[in-house]
PDB file of C-alpha atoms in Angstrom:
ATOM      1  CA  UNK O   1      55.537   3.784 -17.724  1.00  0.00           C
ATOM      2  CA  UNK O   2      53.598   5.272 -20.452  1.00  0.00           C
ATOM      3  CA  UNK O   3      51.087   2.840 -22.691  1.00  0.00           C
ATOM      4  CA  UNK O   4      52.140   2.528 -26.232  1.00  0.00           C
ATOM      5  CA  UNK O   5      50.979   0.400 -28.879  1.00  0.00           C
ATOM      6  CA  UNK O   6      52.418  -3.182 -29.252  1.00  0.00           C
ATOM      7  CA  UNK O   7      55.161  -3.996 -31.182  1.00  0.00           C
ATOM      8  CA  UNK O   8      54.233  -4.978 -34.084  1.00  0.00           C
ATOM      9  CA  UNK O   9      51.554  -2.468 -34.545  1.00  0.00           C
ATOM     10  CA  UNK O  10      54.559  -0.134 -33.687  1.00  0.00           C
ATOM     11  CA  UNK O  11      57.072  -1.291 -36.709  1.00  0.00           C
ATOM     12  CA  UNK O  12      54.192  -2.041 -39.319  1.00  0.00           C
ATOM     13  CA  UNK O  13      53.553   1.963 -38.854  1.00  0.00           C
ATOM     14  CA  UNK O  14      57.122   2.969 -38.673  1.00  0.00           C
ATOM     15  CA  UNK O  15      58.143   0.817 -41.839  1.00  0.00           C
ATOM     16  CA  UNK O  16      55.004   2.499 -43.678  1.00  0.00           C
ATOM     17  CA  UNK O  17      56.204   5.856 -42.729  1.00  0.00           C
ATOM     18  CA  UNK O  18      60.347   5.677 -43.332  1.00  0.00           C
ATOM     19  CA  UNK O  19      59.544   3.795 -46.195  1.00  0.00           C
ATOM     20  CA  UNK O  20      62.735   1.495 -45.122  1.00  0.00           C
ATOM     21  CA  UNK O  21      63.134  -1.570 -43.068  1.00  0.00           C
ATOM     22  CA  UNK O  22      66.410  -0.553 -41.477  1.00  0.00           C
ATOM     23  CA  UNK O  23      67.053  -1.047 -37.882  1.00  0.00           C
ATOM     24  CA  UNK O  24      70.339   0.784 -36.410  1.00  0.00           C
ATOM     25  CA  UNK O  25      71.649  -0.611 -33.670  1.00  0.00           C
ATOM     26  CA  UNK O  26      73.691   1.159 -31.018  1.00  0.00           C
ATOM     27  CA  UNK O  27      76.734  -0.700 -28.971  1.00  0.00           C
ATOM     28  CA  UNK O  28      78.914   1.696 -27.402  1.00  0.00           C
ATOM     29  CA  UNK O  29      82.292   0.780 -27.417  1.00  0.00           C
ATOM     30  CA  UNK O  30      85.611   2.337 -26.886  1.00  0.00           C
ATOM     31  CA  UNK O  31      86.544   1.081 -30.436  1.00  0.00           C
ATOM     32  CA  UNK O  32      83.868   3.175 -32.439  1.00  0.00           C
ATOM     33  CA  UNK O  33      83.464   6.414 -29.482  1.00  0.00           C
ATOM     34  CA  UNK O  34      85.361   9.664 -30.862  1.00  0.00           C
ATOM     35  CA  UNK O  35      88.509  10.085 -29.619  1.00  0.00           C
ATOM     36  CA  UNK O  36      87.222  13.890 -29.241  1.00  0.00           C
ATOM     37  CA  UNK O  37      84.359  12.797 -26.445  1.00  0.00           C
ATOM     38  CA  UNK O  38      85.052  11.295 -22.786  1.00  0.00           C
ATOM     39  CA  UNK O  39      83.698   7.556 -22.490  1.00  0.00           C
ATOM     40  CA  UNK O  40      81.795   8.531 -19.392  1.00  0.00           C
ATOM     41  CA  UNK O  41      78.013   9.099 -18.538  1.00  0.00           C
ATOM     42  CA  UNK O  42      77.193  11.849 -20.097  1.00  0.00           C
ATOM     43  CA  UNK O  43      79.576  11.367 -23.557  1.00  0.00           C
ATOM     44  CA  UNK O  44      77.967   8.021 -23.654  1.00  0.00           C
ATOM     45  CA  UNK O  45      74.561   9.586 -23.739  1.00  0.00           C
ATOM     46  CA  UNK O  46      74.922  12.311 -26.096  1.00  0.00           C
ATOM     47  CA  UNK O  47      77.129  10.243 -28.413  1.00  0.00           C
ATOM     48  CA  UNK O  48      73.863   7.988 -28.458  1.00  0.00           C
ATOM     49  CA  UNK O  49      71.387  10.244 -28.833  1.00  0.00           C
ATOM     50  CA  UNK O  50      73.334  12.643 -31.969  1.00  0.00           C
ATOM     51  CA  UNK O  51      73.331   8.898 -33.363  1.00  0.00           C
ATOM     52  CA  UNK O  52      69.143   8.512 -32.894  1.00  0.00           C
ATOM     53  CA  UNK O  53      69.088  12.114 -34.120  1.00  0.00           C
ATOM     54  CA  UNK O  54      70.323  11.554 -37.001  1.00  0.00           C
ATOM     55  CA  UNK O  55      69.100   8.557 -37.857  1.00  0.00           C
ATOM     56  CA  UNK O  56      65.145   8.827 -36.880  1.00  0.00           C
ATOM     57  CA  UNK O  57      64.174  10.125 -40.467  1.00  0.00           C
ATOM     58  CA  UNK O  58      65.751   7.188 -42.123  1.00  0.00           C
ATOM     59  CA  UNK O  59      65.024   4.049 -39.954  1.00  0.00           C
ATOM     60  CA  UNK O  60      61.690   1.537 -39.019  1.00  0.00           C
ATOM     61  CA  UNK O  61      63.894   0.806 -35.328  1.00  0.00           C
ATOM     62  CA  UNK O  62      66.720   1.198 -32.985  1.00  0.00           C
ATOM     63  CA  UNK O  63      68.222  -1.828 -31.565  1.00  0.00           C
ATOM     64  CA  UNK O  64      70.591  -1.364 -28.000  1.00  0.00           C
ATOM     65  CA  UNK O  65      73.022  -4.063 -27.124  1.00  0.00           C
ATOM     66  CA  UNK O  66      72.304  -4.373 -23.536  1.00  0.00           C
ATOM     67  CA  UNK O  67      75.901  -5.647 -22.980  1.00  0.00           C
ATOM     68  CA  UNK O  68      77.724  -2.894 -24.965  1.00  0.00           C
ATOM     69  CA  UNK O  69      76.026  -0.331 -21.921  1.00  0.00           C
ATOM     70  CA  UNK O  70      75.736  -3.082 -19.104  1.00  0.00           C
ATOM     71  CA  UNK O  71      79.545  -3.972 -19.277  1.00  0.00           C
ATOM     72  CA  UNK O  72      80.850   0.177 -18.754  1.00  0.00           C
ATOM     73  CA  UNK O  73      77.884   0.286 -15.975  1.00  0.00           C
ATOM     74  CA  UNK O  74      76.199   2.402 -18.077  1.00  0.00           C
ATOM     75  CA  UNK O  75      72.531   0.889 -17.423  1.00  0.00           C
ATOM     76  CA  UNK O  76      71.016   4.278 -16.130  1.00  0.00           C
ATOM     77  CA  UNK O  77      72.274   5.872 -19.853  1.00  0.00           C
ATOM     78  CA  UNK O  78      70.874   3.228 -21.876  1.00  0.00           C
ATOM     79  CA  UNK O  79      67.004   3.689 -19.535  1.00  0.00           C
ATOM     80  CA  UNK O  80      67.885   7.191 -20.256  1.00  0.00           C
ATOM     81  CA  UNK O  81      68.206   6.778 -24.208  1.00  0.00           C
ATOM     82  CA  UNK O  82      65.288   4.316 -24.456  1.00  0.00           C
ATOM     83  CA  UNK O  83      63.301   7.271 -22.784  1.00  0.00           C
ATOM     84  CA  UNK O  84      64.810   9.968 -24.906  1.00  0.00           C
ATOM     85  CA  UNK O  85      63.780   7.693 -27.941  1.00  0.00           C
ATOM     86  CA  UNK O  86      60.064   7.618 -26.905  1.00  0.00           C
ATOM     87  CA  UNK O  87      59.795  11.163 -26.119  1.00  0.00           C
ATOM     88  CA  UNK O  88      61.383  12.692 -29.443  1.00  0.00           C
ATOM     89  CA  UNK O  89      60.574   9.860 -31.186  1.00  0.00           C
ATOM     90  CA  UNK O  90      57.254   7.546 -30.322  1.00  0.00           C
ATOM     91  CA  UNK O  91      56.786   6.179 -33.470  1.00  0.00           C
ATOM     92  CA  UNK O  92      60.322   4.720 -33.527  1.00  0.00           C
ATOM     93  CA  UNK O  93      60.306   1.176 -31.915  1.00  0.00           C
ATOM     94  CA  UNK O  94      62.848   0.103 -29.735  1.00  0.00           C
ATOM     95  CA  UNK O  95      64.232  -2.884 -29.263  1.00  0.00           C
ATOM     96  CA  UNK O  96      66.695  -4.108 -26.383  1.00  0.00           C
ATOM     97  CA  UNK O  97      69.365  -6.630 -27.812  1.00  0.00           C
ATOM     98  CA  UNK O  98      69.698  -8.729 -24.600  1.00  0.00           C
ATOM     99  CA  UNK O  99      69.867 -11.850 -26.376  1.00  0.00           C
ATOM    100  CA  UNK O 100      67.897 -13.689 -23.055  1.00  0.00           C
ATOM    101  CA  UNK O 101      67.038 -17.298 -22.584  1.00  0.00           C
ATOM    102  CA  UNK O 102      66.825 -19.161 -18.973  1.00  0.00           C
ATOM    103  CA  UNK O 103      63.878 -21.601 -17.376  1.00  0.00           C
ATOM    104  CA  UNK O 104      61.018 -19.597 -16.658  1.00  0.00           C
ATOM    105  CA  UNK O 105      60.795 -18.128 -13.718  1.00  0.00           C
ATOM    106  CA  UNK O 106      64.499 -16.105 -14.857  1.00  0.00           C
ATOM    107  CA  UNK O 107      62.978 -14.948 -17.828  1.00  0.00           C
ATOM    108  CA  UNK O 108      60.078 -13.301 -16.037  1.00  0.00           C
ATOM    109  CA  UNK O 109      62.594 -11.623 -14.416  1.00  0.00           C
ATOM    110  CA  UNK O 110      64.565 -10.585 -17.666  1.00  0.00           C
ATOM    111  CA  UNK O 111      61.212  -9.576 -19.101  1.00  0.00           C
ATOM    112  CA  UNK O 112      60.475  -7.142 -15.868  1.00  0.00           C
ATOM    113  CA  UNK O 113      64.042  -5.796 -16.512  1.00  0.00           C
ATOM    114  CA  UNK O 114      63.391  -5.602 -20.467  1.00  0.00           C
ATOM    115  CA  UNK O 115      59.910  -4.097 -20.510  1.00  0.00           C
ATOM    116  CA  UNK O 116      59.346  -2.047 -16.975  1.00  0.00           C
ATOM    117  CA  UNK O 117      62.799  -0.746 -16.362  1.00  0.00           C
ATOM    118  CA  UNK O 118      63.772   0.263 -19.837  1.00  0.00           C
ATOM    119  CA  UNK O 119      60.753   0.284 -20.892  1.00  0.00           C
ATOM    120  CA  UNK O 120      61.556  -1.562 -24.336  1.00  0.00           C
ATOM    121  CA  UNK O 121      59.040  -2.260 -26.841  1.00  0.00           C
ATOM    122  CA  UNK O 122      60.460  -5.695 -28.211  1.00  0.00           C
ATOM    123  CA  UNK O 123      64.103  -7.765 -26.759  1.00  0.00           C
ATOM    124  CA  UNK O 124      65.530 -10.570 -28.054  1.00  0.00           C
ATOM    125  CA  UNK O 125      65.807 -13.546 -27.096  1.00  0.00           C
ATOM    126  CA  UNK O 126      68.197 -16.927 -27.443  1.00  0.00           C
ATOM    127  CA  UNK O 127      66.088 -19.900 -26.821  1.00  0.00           C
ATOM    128  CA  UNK O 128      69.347 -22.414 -26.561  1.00  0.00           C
ATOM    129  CA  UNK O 129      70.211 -22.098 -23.309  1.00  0.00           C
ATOM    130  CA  UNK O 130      73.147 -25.163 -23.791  1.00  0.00           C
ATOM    131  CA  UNK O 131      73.206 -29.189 -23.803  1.00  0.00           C
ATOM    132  CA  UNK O 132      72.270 -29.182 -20.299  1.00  0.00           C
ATOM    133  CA  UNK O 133      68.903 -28.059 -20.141  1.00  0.00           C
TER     134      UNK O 133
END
């Protein structure tokens, strides 16, 4: 895992440079993916990445929803994208939605996944984890 800057040193760039504080977010579904392309691995991938393409001039962030890629099994494309988005892109921040929240030692654990697998530069969180806790 390469070193890059924090977060917010990250976006206060970014939003100096695109002039913009729009974040695009990308949740693959069946609903929104072109008829035209196969909902599989690799369609999933390049569907995503003409999206960042076209996008990177006019945006501060991208935002994945976790979900949108976990639920298809498509984990590998969305590490894939995050990487693809730092290599093209390193002044773009990215930022998985996860939408996390457990006791502590599980969100250590969703933090590993967050930050060392994908290699995210922010997440977010939900800190109500219910009336029972």
């Amino acid at each position: 895992m390469s070193s890059r800057p924090e977060f917010h040193q990250l976006l206060d760039e970014s939003w100096k440079c695109a002039k913009t504080v729009l974040c695009v977010g990308i949740d693959p579904s069946n609903e929104m993916f072109p008829t035209s392309a196969p909902l599989d691995e690799l369609g999933i991938l390049e569907f995503s990445t003409s999206i960042v393409d076209a996008v990177s001039q006019h945006v501060c962030a991208i935002k994945m929803n976790h979900a949108h890629f976990a639920s298809q099994g498509h984990e590998s494309e969305l590490e894939s994208l995050i990487g693809y988005i730092h290599e093209r892109y390193p002044s773009i921040p990215v930022i998985l939605d996860a939408k996390r929240g457990d006791v502590d030692s599980t969100a250590e654990k969703y933090a590993e996944e967050a930050f060392n697998r994908y290699s995210a530069d922010a997440v977010t969180v939900n800190p109500f984890m219910g009336w029972d806790t």
